PDB file of C-alpha atoms in Angstrom:
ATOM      1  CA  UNK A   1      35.444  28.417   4.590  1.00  0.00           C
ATOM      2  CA  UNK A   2      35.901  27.277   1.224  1.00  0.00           C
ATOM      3  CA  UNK A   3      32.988  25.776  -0.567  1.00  0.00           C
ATOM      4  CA  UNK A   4      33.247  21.619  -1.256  1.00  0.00           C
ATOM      5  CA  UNK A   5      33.522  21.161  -4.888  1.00  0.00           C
ATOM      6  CA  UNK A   6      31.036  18.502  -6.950  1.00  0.00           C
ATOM      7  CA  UNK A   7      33.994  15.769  -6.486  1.00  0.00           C
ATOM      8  CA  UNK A   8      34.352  16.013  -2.750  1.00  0.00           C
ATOM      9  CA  UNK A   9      30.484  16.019  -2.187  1.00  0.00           C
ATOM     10  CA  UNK A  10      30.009  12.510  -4.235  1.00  0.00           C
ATOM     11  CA  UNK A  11      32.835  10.624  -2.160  1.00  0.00           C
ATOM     12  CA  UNK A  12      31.477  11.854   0.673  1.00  0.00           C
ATOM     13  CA  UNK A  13      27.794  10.393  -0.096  1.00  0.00           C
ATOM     14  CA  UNK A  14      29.184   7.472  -1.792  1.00  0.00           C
ATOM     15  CA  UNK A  15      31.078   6.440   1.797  1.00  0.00           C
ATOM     16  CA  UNK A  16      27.536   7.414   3.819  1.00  0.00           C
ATOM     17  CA  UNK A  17      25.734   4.570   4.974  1.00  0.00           C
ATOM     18  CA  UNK A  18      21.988   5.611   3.079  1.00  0.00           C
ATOM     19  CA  UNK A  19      19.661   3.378   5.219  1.00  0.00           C
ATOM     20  CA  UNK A  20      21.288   5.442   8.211  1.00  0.00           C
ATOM     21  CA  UNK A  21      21.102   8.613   6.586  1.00  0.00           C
ATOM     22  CA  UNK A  22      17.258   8.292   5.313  1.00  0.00           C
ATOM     23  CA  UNK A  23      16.707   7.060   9.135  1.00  0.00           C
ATOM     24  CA  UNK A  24      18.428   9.782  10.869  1.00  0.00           C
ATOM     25  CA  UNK A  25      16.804  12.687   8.105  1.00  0.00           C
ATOM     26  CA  UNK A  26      13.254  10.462   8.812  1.00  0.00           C
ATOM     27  CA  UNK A  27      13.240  11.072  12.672  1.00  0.00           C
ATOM     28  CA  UNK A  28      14.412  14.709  12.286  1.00  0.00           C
ATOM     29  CA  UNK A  29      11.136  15.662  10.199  1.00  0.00           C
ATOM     30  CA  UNK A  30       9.201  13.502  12.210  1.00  0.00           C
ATOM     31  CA  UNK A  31       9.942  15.661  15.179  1.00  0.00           C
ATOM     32  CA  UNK A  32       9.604  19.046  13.550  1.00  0.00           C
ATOM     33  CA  UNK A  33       6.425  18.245  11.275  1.00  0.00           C
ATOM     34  CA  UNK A  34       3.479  20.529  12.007  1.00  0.00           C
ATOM     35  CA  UNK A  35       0.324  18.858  13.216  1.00  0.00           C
ATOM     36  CA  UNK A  36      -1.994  18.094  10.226  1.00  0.00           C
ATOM     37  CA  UNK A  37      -5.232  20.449   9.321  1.00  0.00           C
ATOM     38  CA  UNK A  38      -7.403  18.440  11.677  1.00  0.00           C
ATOM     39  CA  UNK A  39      -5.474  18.970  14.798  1.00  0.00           C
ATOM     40  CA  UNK A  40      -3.417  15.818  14.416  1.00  0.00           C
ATOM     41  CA  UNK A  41      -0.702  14.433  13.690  1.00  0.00           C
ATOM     42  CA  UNK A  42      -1.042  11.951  11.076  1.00  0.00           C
ATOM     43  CA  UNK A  43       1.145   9.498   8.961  1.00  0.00           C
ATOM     44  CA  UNK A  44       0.141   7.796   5.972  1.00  0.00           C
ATOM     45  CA  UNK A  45       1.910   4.276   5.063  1.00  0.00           C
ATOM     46  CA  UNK A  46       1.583   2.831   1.646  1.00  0.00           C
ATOM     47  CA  UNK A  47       4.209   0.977  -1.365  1.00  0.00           C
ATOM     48  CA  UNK A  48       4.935   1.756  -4.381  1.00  0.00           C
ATOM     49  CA  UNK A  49       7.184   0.441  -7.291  1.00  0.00           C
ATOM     50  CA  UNK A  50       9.242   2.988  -8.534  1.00  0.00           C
ATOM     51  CA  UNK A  51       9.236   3.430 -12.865  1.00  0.00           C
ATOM     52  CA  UNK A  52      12.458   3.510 -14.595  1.00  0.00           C
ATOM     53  CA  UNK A  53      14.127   2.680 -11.401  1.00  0.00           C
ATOM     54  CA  UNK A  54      15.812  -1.059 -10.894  1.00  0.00           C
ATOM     55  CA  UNK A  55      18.521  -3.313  -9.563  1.00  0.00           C
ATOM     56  CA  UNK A  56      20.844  -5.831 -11.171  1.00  0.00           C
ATOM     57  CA  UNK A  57      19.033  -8.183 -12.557  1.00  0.00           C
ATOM     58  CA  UNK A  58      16.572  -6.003 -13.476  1.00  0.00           C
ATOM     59  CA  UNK A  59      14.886  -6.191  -9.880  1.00  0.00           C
ATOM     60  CA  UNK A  60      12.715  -3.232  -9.610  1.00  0.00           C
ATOM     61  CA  UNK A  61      12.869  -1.196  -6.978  1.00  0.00           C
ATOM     62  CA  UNK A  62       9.354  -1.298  -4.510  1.00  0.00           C
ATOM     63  CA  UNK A  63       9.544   1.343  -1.665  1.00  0.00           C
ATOM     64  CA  UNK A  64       7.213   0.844   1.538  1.00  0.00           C
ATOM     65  CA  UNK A  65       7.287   4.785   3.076  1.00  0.00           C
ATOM     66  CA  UNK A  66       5.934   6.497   5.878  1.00  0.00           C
ATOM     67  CA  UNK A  67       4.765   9.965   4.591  1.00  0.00           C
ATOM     68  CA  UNK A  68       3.439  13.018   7.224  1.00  0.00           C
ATOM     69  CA  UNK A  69       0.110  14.071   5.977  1.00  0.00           C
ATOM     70  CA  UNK A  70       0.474  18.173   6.894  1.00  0.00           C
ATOM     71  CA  UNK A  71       3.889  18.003   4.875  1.00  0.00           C
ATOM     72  CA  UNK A  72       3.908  14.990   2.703  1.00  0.00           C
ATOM     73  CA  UNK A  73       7.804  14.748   3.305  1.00  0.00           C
ATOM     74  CA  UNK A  74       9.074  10.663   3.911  1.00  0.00           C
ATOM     75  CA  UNK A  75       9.678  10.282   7.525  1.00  0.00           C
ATOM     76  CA  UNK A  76      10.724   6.888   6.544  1.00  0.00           C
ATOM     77  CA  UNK A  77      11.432   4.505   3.599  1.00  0.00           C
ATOM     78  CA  UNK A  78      12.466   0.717   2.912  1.00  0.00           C
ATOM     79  CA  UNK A  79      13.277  -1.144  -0.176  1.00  0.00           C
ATOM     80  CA  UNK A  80      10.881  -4.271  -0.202  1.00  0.00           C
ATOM     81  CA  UNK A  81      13.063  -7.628  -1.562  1.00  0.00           C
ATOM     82  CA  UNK A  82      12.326  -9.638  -3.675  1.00  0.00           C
ATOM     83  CA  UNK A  83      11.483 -12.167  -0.647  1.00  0.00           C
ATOM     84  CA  UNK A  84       9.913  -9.743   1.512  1.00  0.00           C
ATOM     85  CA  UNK A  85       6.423  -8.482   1.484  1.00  0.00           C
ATOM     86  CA  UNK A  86       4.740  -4.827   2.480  1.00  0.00           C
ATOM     87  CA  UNK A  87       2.742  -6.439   5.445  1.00  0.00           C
ATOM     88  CA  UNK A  88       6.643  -7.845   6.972  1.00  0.00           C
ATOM     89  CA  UNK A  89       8.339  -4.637   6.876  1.00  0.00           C
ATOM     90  CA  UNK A  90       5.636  -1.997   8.315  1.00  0.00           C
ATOM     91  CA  UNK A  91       6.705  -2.356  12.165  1.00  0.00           C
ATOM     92  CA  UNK A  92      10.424  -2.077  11.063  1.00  0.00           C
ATOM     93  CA  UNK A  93      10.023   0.804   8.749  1.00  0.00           C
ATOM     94  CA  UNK A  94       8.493   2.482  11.924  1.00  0.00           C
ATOM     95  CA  UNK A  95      10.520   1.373  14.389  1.00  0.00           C
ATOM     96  CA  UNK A  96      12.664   4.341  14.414  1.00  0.00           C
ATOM     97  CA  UNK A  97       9.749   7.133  14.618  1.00  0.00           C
ATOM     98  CA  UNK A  98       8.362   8.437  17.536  1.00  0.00           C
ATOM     99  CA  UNK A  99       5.050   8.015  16.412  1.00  0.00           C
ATOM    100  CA  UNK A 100       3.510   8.801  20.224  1.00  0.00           C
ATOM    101  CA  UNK A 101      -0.088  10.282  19.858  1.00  0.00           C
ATOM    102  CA  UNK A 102       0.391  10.377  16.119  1.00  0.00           C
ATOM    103  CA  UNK A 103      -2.658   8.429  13.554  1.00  0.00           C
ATOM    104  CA  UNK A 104      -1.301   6.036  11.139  1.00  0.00           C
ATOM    105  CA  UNK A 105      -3.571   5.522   8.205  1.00  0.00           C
ATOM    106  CA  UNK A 106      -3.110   2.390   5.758  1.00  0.00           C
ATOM    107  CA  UNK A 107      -4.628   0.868   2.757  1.00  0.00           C
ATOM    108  CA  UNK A 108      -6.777  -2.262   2.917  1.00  0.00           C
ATOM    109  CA  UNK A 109      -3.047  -4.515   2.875  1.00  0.00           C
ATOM    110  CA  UNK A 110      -2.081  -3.406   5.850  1.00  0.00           C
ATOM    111  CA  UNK A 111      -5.175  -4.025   8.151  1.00  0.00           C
ATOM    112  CA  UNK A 112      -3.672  -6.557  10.160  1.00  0.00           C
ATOM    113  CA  UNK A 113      -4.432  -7.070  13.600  1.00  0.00           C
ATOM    114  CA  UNK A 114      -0.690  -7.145  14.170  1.00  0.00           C
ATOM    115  CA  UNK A 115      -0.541  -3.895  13.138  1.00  0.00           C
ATOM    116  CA  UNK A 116      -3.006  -2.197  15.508  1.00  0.00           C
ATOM    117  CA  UNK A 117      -1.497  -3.800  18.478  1.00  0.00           C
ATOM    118  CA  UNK A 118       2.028  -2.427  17.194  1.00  0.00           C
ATOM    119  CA  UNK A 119       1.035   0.776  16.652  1.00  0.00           C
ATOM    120  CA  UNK A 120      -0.874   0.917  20.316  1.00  0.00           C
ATOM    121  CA  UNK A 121       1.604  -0.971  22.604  1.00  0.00           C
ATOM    122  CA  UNK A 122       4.847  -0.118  21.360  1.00  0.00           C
ATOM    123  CA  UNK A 123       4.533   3.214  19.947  1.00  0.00           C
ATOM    124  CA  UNK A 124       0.712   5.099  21.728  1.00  0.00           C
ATOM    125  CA  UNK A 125      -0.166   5.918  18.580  1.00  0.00           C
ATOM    126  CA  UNK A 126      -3.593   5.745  16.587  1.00  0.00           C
ATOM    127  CA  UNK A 127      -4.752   4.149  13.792  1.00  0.00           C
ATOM    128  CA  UNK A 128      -7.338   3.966  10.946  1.00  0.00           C
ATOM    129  CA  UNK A 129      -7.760   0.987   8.544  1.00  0.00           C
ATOM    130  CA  UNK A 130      -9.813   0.293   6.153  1.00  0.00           C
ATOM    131  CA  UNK A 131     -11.661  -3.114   5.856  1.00  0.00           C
ATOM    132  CA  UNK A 132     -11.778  -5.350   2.965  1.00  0.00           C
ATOM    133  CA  UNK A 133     -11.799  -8.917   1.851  1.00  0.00           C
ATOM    134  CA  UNK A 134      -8.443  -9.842   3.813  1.00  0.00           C
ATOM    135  CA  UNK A 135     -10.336  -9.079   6.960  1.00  0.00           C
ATOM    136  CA  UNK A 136     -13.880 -11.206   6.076  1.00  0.00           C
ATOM    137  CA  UNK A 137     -15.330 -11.328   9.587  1.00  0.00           C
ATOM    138  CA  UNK A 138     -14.803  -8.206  10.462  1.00  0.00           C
ATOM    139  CA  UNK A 139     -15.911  -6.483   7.029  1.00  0.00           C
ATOM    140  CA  UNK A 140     -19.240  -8.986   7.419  1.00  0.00           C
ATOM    141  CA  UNK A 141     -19.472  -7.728  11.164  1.00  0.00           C
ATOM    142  CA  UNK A 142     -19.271  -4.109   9.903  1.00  0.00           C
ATOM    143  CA  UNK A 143     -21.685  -4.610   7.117  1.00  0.00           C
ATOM    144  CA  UNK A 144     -24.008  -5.994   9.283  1.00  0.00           C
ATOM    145  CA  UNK A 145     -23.926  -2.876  11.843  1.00  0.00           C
ATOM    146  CA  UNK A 146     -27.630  -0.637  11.754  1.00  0.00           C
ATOM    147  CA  UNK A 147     -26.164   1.849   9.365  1.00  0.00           C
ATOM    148  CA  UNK A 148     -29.897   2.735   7.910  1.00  0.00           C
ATOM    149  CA  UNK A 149     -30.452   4.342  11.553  1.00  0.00           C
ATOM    150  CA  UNK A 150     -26.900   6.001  11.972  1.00  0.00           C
ATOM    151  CA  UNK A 151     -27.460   9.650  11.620  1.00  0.00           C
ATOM    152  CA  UNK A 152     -25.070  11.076   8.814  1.00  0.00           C
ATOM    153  CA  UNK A 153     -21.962  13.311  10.662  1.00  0.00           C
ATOM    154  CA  UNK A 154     -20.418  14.634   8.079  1.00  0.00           C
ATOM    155  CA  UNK A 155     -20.567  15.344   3.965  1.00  0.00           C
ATOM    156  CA  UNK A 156     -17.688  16.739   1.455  1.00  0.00           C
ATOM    157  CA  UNK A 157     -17.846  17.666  -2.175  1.00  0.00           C
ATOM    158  CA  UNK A 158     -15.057  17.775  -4.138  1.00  0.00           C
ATOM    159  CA  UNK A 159     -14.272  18.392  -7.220  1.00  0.00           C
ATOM    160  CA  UNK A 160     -10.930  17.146  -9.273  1.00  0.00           C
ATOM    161  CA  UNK A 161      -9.218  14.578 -11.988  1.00  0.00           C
ATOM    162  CA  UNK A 162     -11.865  14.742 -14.239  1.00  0.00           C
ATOM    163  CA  UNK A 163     -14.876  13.928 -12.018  1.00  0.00           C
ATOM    164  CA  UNK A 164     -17.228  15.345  -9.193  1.00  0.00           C
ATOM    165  CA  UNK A 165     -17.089  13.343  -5.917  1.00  0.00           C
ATOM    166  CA  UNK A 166     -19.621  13.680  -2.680  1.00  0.00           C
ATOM    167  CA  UNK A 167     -18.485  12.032   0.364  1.00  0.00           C
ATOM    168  CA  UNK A 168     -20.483  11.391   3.447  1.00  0.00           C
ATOM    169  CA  UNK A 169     -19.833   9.520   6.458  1.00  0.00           C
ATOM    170  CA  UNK A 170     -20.759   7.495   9.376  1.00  0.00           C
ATOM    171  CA  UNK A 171     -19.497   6.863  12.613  1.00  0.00           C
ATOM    172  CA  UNK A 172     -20.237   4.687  15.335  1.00  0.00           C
ATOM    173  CA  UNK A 173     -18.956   3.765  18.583  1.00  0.00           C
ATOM    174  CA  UNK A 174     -19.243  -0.480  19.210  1.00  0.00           C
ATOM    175  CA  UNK A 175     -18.138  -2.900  21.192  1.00  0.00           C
ATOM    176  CA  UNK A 176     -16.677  -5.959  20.597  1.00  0.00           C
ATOM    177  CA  UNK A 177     -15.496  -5.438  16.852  1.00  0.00           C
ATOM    178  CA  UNK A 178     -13.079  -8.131  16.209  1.00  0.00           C
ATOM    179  CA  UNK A 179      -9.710  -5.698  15.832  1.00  0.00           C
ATOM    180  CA  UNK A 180      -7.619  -5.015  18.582  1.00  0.00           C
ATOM    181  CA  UNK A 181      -8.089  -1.643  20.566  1.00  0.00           C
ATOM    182  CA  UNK A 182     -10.699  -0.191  17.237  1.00  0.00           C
ATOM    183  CA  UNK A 183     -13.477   1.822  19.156  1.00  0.00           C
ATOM    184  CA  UNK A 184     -15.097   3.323  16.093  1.00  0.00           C
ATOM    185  CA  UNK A 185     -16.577   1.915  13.213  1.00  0.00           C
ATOM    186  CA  UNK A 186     -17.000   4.076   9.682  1.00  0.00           C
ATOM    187  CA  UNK A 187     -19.167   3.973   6.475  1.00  0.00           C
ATOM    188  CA  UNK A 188     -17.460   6.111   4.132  1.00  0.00           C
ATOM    189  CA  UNK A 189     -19.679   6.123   0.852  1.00  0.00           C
ATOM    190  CA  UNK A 190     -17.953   8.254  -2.307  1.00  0.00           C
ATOM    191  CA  UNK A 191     -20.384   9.354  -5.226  1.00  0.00           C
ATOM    192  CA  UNK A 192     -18.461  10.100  -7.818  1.00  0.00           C
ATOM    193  CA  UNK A 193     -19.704  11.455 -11.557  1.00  0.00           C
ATOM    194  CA  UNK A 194     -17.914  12.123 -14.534  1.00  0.00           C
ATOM    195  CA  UNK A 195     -18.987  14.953 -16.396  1.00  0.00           C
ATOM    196  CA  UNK A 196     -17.852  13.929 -19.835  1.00  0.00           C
ATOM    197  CA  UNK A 197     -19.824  11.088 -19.639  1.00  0.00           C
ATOM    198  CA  UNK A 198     -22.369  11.564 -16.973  1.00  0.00           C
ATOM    199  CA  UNK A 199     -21.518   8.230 -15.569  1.00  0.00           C
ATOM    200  CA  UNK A 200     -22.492   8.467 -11.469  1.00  0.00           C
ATOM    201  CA  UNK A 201     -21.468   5.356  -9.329  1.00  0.00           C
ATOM    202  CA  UNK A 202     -21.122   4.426  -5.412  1.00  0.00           C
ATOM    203  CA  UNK A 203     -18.991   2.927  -3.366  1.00  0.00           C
ATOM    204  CA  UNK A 204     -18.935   2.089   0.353  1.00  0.00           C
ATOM    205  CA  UNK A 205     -16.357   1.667   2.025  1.00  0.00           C
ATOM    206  CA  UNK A 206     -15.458   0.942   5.896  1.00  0.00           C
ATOM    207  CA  UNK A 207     -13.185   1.476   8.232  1.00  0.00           C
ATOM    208  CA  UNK A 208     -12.025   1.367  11.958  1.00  0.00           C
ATOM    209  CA  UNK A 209     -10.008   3.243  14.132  1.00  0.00           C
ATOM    210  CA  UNK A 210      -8.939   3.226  18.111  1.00  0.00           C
ATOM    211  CA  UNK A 211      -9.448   7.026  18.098  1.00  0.00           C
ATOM    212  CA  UNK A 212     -12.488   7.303  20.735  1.00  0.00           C
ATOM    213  CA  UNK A 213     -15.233   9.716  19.984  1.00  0.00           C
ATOM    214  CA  UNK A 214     -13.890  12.526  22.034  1.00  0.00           C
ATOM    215  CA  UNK A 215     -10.773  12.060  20.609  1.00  0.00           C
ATOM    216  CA  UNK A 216     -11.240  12.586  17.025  1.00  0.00           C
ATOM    217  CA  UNK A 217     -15.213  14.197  15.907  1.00  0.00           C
ATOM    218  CA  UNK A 218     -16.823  12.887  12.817  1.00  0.00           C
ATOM    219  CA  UNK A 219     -15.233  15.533  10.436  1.00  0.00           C
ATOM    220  CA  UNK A 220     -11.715  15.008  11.568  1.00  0.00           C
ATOM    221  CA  UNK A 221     -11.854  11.540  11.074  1.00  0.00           C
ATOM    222  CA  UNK A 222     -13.015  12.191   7.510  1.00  0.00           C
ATOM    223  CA  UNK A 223     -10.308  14.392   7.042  1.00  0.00           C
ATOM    224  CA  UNK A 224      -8.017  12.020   7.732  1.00  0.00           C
ATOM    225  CA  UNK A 225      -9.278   9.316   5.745  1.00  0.00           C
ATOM    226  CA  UNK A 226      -8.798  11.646   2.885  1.00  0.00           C
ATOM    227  CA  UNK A 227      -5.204  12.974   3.813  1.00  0.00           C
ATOM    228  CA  UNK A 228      -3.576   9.434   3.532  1.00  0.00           C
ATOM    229  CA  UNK A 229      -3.941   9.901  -0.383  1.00  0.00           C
ATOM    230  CA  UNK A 230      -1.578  12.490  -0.187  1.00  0.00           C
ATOM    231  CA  UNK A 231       0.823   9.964  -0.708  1.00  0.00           C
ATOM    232  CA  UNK A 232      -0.225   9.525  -3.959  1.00  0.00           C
ATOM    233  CA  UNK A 233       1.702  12.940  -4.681  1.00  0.00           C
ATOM    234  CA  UNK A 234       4.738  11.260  -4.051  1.00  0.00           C
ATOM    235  CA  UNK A 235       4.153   8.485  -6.037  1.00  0.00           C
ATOM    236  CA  UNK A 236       3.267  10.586  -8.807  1.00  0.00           C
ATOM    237  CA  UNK A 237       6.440  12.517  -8.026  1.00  0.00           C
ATOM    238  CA  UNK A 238       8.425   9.508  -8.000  1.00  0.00           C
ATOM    239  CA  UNK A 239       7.173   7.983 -11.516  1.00  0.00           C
ATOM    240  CA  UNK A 240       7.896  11.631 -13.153  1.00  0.00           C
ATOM    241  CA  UNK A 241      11.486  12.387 -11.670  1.00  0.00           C
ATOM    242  CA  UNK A 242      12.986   8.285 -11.741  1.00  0.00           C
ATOM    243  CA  UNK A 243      14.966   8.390 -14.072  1.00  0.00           C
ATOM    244  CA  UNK A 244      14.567   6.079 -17.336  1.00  0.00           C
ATOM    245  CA  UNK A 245      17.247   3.425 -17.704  1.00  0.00           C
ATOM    246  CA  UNK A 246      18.698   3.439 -21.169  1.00  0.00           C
ATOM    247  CA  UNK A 247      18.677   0.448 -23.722  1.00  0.00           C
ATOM    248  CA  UNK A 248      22.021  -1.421 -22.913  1.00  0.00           C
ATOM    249  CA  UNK A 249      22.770   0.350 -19.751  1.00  0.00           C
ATOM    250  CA  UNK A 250      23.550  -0.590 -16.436  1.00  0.00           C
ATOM    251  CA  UNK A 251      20.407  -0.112 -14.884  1.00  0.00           C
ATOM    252  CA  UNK A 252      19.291   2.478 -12.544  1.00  0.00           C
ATOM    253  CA  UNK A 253      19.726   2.918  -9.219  1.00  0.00           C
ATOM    254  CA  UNK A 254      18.483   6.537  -8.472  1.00  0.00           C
ATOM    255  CA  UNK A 255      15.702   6.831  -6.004  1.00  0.00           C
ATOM    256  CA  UNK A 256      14.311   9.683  -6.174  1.00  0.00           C
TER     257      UNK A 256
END
């Protein structure tokens, strides 16, 4: 069988519905991807504006995707509008995935009790969120827990991007926290020193997560904290491949 030339190959993609395609190739990976390094499946959701990369009008393009920690490849993607937000498209960017027994880690913008119970009801999956100011009563409830008598369960060193970092965590099983379905509370603090300038700080951080504690042990948990940051690669990825839009050009539409 003769090979399609260039020409044939571009009609054919230019008459292919994308959202359907990106859907279709997103549920395919999602059912072959290997379980992450903690025994897990895992799937990291997070934005990004893409660089160099816009619409008419000069609209720039922001992509909410769904990235599989083990493999960082996109199970899915949507273009957020210009009068949508992040928080309104996560259910329907996930719609489409069979996310069964699968943890979904977030950012801070996404910790929304609307989330959880998505991700529990409709789809028995996991999740783990981290807690900031959008979520005030339960960050001041988490705050508040005993943490001084919490043994530590687990500690990582790392070293990388200019700087040493020692993590150690916390976890505690409670009752009552004011998020749907969470069963665990963390305290994740990062030490982090730069050796150019000696600098050291510390930050704490917390998080929950509906994973019980013989579902997911101390280390795995901090495992997956860190493997949602993988989706940082394609961001980076993204912002060094989008291509540059030319001064008085059309602009781009390329995602890469």
């Amino acid at each position: 069988m003769p090979v399609p030339s260039e020409a044939s190959i571009r009609r054919l993609l230019a008459r292919i519905d994308a959202d359907a395609l990106d859907r279709a190739v997103g549920a395919w990976l999602a059912d072959h991807c290997p379980a992450a390094g903690t025994g897990l499946q895992a799937a990291a959701v997070d934005g990004k504006s893409l660089r160099g990369a816009a619409k008419p009008h000069d609209r720039r393009i922001h992509l909410l995707a769904a990235v599989e920690h083990a493999a960082s490849v996109v199970l899915a993607q949507l273009d957020v509008g210009e009068k949508q937000s992040e928080v309104a498209l996560f259910q329907p960017l996930l719609d489409d995935i069979d996310l069964t027994g699968t943890v979904v880690t977030s950012d801070a913008l996404h910790t929304q009790r609307e989330h959880a119970e998505y991700l529990v009801s409709r789809h028995r999956a996991h999740y783990i969120v981290i807690v900031k100011g959008n979520q005030k009563k339960l960050h001041a409830q988490l705050g508040a827990l005993p943490w001084a008598e919490i043994p530590l369960q687990d500690r990582t060193r790392d070293t990388g991007h200019g700087r040493r970092e020692i993590r150690r965590l916390k976890v505690v099983t409670v009752n009552g926290l004011l998020f749907p379905h969470a069963a665990q509370a963390l305290q994740l603090k990062r030490r982090r020193t730069h050796p150019k300038t000696g600098k050291t700080t510390v930050k704490t951080v917390y998080a929950v997560t509906n994973l019980a504690a013989h579902q997911a042990a101390p280390a795995q948990l901090a495992a997956l904290i860190r493997g949602h940051w993988k989706i940082e690669a394609l961001h980076h990825m993204r912002d060094t491949t989008s291509p540059r839009t030319p001064p008085n050009s059309a602009p781009a539409t390329h995602v890469a």
